[in-house]
CSV table of C-alpha atoms in Angstrom, one decimal:
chain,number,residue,atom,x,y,z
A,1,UNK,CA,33.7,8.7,73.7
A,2,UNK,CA,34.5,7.5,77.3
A,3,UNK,CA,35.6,5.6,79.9
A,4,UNK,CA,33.7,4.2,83.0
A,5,UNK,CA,35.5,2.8,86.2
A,6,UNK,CA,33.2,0.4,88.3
A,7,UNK,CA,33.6,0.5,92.1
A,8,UNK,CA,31.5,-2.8,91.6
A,9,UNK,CA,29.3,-4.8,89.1
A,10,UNK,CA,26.8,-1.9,89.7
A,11,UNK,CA,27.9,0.9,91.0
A,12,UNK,CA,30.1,3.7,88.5
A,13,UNK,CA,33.4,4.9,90.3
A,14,UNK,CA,34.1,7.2,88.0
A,15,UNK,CA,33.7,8.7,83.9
A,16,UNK,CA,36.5,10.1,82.1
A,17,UNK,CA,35.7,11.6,79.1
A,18,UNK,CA,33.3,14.0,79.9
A,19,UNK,CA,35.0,17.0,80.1
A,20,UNK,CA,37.9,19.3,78.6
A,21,UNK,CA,40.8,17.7,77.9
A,22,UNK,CA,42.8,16.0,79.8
A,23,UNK,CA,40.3,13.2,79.9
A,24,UNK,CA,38.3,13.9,76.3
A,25,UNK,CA,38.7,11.1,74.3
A,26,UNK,CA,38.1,11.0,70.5
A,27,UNK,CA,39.0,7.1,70.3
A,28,UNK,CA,40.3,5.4,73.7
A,29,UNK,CA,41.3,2.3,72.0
A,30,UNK,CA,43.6,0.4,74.8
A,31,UNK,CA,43.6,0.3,78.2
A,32,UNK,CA,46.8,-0.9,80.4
A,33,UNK,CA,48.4,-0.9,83.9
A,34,UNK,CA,51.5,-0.5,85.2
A,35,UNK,CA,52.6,-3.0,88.7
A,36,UNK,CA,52.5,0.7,90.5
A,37,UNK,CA,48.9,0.7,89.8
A,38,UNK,CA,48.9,3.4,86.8
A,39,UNK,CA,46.1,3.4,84.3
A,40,UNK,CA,47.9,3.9,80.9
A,41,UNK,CA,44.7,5.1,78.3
A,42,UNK,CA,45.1,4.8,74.1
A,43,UNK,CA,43.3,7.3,72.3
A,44,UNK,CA,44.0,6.7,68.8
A,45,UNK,CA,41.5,9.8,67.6
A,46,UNK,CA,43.6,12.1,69.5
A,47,UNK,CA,47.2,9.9,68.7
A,48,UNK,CA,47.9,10.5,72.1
A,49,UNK,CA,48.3,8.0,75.7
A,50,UNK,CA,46.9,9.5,78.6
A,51,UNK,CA,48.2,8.3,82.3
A,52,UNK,CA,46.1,8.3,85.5
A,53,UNK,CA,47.1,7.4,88.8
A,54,UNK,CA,45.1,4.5,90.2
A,55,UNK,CA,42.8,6.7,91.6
A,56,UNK,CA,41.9,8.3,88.6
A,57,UNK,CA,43.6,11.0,89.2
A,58,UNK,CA,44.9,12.9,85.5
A,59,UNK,CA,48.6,12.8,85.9
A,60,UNK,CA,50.2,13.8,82.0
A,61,UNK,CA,49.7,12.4,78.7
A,62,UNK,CA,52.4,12.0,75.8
A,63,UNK,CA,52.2,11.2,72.0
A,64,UNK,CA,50.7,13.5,68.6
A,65,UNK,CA,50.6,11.8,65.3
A,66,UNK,CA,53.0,11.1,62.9
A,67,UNK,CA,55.7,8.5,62.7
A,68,UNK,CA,58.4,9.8,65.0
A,69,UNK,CA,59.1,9.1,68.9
A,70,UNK,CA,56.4,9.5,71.1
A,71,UNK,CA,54.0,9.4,68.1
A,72,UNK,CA,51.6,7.2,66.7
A,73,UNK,CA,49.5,6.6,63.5
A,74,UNK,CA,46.3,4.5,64.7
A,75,UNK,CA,46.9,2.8,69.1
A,76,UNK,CA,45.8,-0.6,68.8
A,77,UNK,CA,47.1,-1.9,72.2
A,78,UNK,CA,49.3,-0.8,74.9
A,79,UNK,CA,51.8,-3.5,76.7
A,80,UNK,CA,54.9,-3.2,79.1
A,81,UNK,CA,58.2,-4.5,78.5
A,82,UNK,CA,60.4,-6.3,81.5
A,83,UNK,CA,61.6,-2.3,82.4
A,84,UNK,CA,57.9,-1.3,82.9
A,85,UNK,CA,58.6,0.9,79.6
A,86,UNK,CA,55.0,1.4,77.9
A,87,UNK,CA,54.8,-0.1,74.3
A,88,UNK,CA,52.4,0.7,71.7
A,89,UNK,CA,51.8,-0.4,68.5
């Protein structure tokens, strides 16, 4: 499971998911970004959101399963409320 990052229609910038965690995906699911360019990542295998900077750079990730805060069953989609707060569901 992966993600691929196009410089252009071509040409591939970059893969993420290739490695040892961070950037191993089980399930990415969503992808969103934030106005400051962050690259907000859903992996719903590993119930967990990973955030890159807009250079792909790894910057932290958040979330383990179960129903509490900061944890999630099965990501569908990831969205930003008017504070730039992420929101998954």
């Amino acid at each position: 499971q992966r993600v691929q990052a196009y410089d252009n229609p071509l040409k591939i910038e970059k893969i993420l998911g290739l490695s040892t965690i961070p950037g191993t995906f089980r399930k990415p699911t969503a992808i969103a970004i934030a106005k400051d360019g962050s690259i907000f990542i859903a992996d719903s295998g590993e119930s967990q959101i990973e955030v890159y900077d807009a250079n792909l750079k790894y910057l932290y990730s958040f979330g383990s399963i179960g129903s509490g805060n900061n944890q999630f069953q099965a990501i569908q989609q990831i969205r930003f409320d008017e504070n730039e707060s992420s929101v998954c569901s």
